[in-house]
């Protein structure tokens, strides 16, 4: 028989172990929830395999807890799928979880601030390792189904563990915790009972307690009925929350949940949850997502993407169908009519949960929105038939009417409970009389957008403008197009109609705009006088069908080639700079100075919108020579 082997933990693991022990010390008792949850998963896995392979058959799942005061130990034993020697090494010796790399990177960033660390650990879950919160030594004896040989994994949570052959009568796993001196309370039956009732009641398999003094009287500690099968009236908030932590490997309680039962042609029940925090890999649409699928209580799939669209990839939950075949596979799920019906219901229930959160807890809704709003908006693009419901959920940053305008009063009256954000309904309720649509501007940052020359006149005249900064916004608006019969109007588009009479509009072109066109040549499509500017001398606008600059930047960042869009330079005829240029032109239309100033005017319009300059060095040279002129003039005067 092979002898005892001593192995080092993978580097990340010892770091995690250290963190778990040091940052979760106030919540030590949750170690038991984690171990029971692993045992329940192992039983589910065995039952699932048994559907196609009789070797895995199991009459009834059992999770047995044996606290032993005399020995100072707590033993957790299950008759689940068990682990082979390799599995013991790899599952308990590495963090076998996606996102490990991000985790270690984040660790470096978080430093030793324990508040941040707890949150970090929460994002990734460290399940099994939490045993070291209370144990000075952990011994895992496991025998995989279909194998005769069992193995024992032992570690004292420092840097290494040992593996050696062992005996176990039946397949399954037994974990013996040798409790630390201060943690001996977990060797007392009453304490174990209390923790299990509190944290693990949702477990669908019986959790038994065996008191070594009364070994023949096992006591069942939980209801052992799947939580989603119970009457919602009989389930407490805490139970829903504990179940979520098990399901999502999250240490934090969820932001919201919804328990539903569908009856009729298709019968199924489920619970969906909104997490409080986003996992690190959330923004990537390829991230695995979906709800856990059970078929008549038996776990059939860890995450069924068919039941939840990718724009709801932050949702966690469980669905249990009465109608699907037990041996359901990915392929059958993909083209199953039953699944399509279920998906519709699951999505609808998730939306109801989000709608309720928005209505009942606006402040928390803002938290939700800042973390997940950009993902939810993808739904507007992918599922236009849900446009009505989704558009009511959207929040937007916006400009406020300047305080001196009479519109400020109206804005205060129609204020919404979402802080800096507005809903579309709120925006429309504050629209000015005669306003044709919902004004918006897109760009990379709020700070930049708020300063944008394009919205000066609008804001001054008491109009609100939505400020859109998420990459998804352009795509979402492509499908959304209007809200409450009001079209969305991009304030940087060339054909922006501010509703003025012709008499109020300046002549579109004159000698100065023509001169500008000659000087700037192919940099711009055309030059014209504008009525959208108040404080700035000039801005660039996108002609119809052209790509706005932030989209160009986004495509370029993804290494995509984009057709070049030449923009229109608009100038503010009332601005002192423009008026001076006009005078200079009258004096000498061919002066090199005039041409230089015109180039600078264009550069300045680019700078104001935060665009990437084609040649920053050249712009710097132009500014430099201007400074030289000005400073020598100052000395002369
Ligand atoms: P998680 O359960 O979140 O994946 P853990 O660190 O708790 O992470 O466990 C790591 C892995 O070890 C599990 O995914 C599972 O494969 C295995 N494992 C843990 N406990 C058991 C058990 N009681 N029976 C069988 N396998 C187990």
mmCIF file with all atom_site columns, C-alpha atoms and ligand atoms in Angstrom, residues 34-43 45 76-78 80-83 87-88 90-97 124-130 140 142 172-175 246 249, ligand 1:
data_model
loop_
_atom_site.group_PDB
_atom_site.id
_atom_site.type_symbol
_atom_site.label_atom_id
_atom_site.label_alt_id
_atom_site.label_comp_id
_atom_site.label_asym_id
_atom_site.label_entity_id
_atom_site.label_seq_id
_atom_site.pdbx_PDB_ins_code
_atom_site.Cartn_x
_atom_site.Cartn_y
_atom_site.Cartn_z
_atom_site.occupancy
_atom_site.B_iso_or_equiv
_atom_site.pdbx_formal_charge
_atom_site.auth_seq_id
_atom_site.auth_comp_id
_atom_site.auth_asym_id
_atom_site.auth_atom_id
_atom_site.pdbx_PDB_model_num
ATOM   1  C CA  . UNK A 1 34  ? -20.043 25.477 4.766  1.00 0.00 ? 34  UNK A CA  1
ATOM   2  C CA  . UNK A 1 35  ? -19.197 21.886 5.628  1.00 0.00 ? 35  UNK A CA  1
ATOM   3  C CA  . UNK A 1 36  ? -22.837 20.787 5.714  1.00 0.00 ? 36  UNK A CA  1
ATOM   4  C CA  . UNK A 1 37  ? -23.404 22.545 2.432  1.00 0.00 ? 37  UNK A CA  1
ATOM   5  C CA  . UNK A 1 38  ? -20.486 20.631 0.861  1.00 0.00 ? 38  UNK A CA  1
ATOM   6  C CA  . UNK A 1 39  ? -21.872 17.365 2.228  1.00 0.00 ? 39  UNK A CA  1
ATOM   7  C CA  . UNK A 1 40  ? -25.307 18.121 0.752  1.00 0.00 ? 40  UNK A CA  1
ATOM   8  C CA  . UNK A 1 41  ? -23.715 18.954 -2.604 1.00 0.00 ? 41  UNK A CA  1
ATOM   9  C CA  . UNK A 1 42  ? -21.811 15.656 -2.529 1.00 0.00 ? 42  UNK A CA  1
ATOM   10 C CA  . UNK A 1 43  ? -25.068 13.751 -1.953 1.00 0.00 ? 43  UNK A CA  1
ATOM   11 C CA  . UNK A 1 45  ? -23.895 14.835 -7.115 1.00 0.00 ? 45  UNK A CA  1
ATOM   12 C CA  . UNK A 1 76  ? -19.140 15.669 9.970  1.00 0.00 ? 76  UNK A CA  1
ATOM   13 C CA  . UNK A 1 77  ? -19.860 12.646 7.855  1.00 0.00 ? 77  UNK A CA  1
ATOM   14 C CA  . UNK A 1 78  ? -21.826 12.133 4.624  1.00 0.00 ? 78  UNK A CA  1
ATOM   15 C CA  . UNK A 1 80  ? -22.184 11.490 -0.897 1.00 0.00 ? 80  UNK A CA  1
ATOM   16 C CA  . UNK A 1 81  ? -20.025 10.968 -3.954 1.00 0.00 ? 81  UNK A CA  1
ATOM   17 C CA  . UNK A 1 82  ? -16.715 10.989 -2.048 1.00 0.00 ? 82  UNK A CA  1
ATOM   18 C CA  . UNK A 1 83  ? -13.269 11.980 -3.339 1.00 0.00 ? 83  UNK A CA  1
ATOM   19 C CA  . UNK A 1 87  ? -9.552  14.875 -5.904 1.00 0.00 ? 87  UNK A CA  1
ATOM   20 C CA  . UNK A 1 88  ? -8.546  15.273 -2.272 1.00 0.00 ? 88  UNK A CA  1
ATOM   21 C CA  . UNK A 1 90  ? -6.678  19.095 -6.042 1.00 0.00 ? 90  UNK A CA  1
ATOM   22 C CA  . UNK A 1 91  ? -9.993  20.137 -4.449 1.00 0.00 ? 91  UNK A CA  1
ATOM   23 C CA  . UNK A 1 92  ? -8.650  20.719 -0.984 1.00 0.00 ? 92  UNK A CA  1
ATOM   24 C CA  . UNK A 1 93  ? -5.194  21.875 -2.005 1.00 0.00 ? 93  UNK A CA  1
ATOM   25 C CA  . UNK A 1 94  ? -6.066  24.531 -4.565 1.00 0.00 ? 94  UNK A CA  1
ATOM   26 C CA  . UNK A 1 95  ? -8.768  27.098 -4.958 1.00 0.00 ? 95  UNK A CA  1
ATOM   27 C CA  . UNK A 1 96  ? -10.706 25.202 -7.585 1.00 0.00 ? 96  UNK A CA  1
ATOM   28 C CA  . UNK A 1 97  ? -12.828 28.152 -8.437 1.00 0.00 ? 97  UNK A CA  1
ATOM   29 C CA  . UNK A 1 124 ? -15.219 34.064 -4.087 1.00 0.00 ? 124 UNK A CA  1
ATOM   30 C CA  . UNK A 1 125 ? -16.194 31.805 -1.241 1.00 0.00 ? 125 UNK A CA  1
ATOM   31 C CA  . UNK A 1 126 ? -13.649 29.643 0.472  1.00 0.00 ? 126 UNK A CA  1
ATOM   32 C CA  . UNK A 1 127 ? -16.044 26.997 1.789  1.00 0.00 ? 127 UNK A CA  1
ATOM   33 C CA  . UNK A 1 128 ? -13.978 24.146 3.107  1.00 0.00 ? 128 UNK A CA  1
ATOM   34 C CA  . UNK A 1 129 ? -11.163 26.333 4.414  1.00 0.00 ? 129 UNK A CA  1
ATOM   35 C CA  . UNK A 1 130 ? -13.468 27.928 6.928  1.00 0.00 ? 130 UNK A CA  1
ATOM   36 C CA  . UNK A 1 140 ? -10.724 14.379 5.815  1.00 0.00 ? 140 UNK A CA  1
ATOM   37 C CA  . UNK A 1 142 ? -12.956 10.015 1.867  1.00 0.00 ? 142 UNK A CA  1
ATOM   38 C CA  . UNK A 1 172 ? -18.568 9.088  1.347  1.00 0.00 ? 172 UNK A CA  1
ATOM   39 C CA  . UNK A 1 173 ? -16.589 11.608 3.342  1.00 0.00 ? 173 UNK A CA  1
ATOM   40 C CA  . UNK A 1 174 ? -15.824 12.060 7.031  1.00 0.00 ? 174 UNK A CA  1
ATOM   41 C CA  . UNK A 1 175 ? -14.303 15.267 8.330  1.00 0.00 ? 175 UNK A CA  1
ATOM   42 C CA  . UNK A 1 246 ? -25.243 28.293 0.249  1.00 0.00 ? 246 UNK A CA  1
ATOM   43 C CA  . UNK A 1 249 ? -21.195 30.966 -2.172 1.00 0.00 ? 249 UNK A CA  1
HETATM 44 P P1  . LIG B 2 .   ? -16.890 24.864 -3.018 1.00 0.00 ? 1   LIG B P1  1
HETATM 45 O O1  . LIG B 2 .   ? -17.733 23.906 -2.289 1.00 0.00 ? 1   LIG B O1  1
HETATM 46 O O2  . LIG B 2 .   ? -17.335 26.249 -2.861 1.00 0.00 ? 1   LIG B O2  1
HETATM 47 O O3  . LIG B 2 .   ? -16.582 24.456 -4.423 1.00 0.00 ? 1   LIG B O3  1
HETATM 48 P P2  . LIG B 2 .   ? -14.929 24.119 -1.096 1.00 0.00 ? 1   LIG B P2  1
HETATM 49 O O4  . LIG B 2 .   ? -13.586 24.670 -0.751 1.00 0.00 ? 1   LIG B O4  1
HETATM 50 O O5  . LIG B 2 .   ? -15.918 24.126 -0.004 1.00 0.00 ? 1   LIG B O5  1
HETATM 51 O O6  . LIG B 2 .   ? -15.438 24.922 -2.326 1.00 0.00 ? 1   LIG B O6  1
HETATM 52 O O7  . LIG B 2 .   ? -14.757 22.648 -1.625 1.00 0.00 ? 1   LIG B O7  1
HETATM 53 C C1  . LIG B 2 .   ? -13.887 22.390 -2.711 1.00 0.00 ? 1   LIG B C1  1
HETATM 54 C C2  . LIG B 2 .   ? -14.300 21.129 -3.410 1.00 0.00 ? 1   LIG B C2  1
HETATM 55 O O8  . LIG B 2 .   ? -14.011 19.987 -2.602 1.00 0.00 ? 1   LIG B O8  1
HETATM 56 C C3  . LIG B 2 .   ? -15.782 21.018 -3.695 1.00 0.00 ? 1   LIG B C3  1
HETATM 57 O O9  . LIG B 2 .   ? -16.127 21.694 -4.871 1.00 0.00 ? 1   LIG B O9  1
HETATM 58 C C4  . LIG B 2 .   ? -15.958 19.505 -3.821 1.00 0.00 ? 1   LIG B C4  1
HETATM 59 O O10 . LIG B 2 .   ? -15.587 19.070 -5.117 1.00 0.00 ? 1   LIG B O10 1
HETATM 60 C C5  . LIG B 2 .   ? -14.944 18.958 -2.833 1.00 0.00 ? 1   LIG B C5  1
HETATM 61 N N1  . LIG B 2 .   ? -15.610 18.624 -1.560 1.00 0.00 ? 1   LIG B N1  1
HETATM 62 C C6  . LIG B 2 .   ? -15.656 19.354 -0.434 1.00 0.00 ? 1   LIG B C6  1
HETATM 63 N N2  . LIG B 2 .   ? -16.340 18.707 0.533  1.00 0.00 ? 1   LIG B N2  1
HETATM 64 C C7  . LIG B 2 .   ? -16.755 17.535 -0.002 1.00 0.00 ? 1   LIG B C7  1
HETATM 65 C C8  . LIG B 2 .   ? -17.518 16.407 0.486  1.00 0.00 ? 1   LIG B C8  1
HETATM 66 N N3  . LIG B 2 .   ? -18.022 16.382 1.717  1.00 0.00 ? 1   LIG B N3  1
HETATM 67 N N4  . LIG B 2 .   ? -17.706 15.380 -0.368 1.00 0.00 ? 1   LIG B N4  1
HETATM 68 C C9  . LIG B 2 .   ? -17.208 15.397 -1.621 1.00 0.00 ? 1   LIG B C9  1
HETATM 69 N N5  . LIG B 2 .   ? -16.502 16.408 -2.141 1.00 0.00 ? 1   LIG B N5  1
HETATM 70 C C10 . LIG B 2 .   ? -16.271 17.473 -1.344 1.00 0.00 ? 1   LIG B C10 1
#
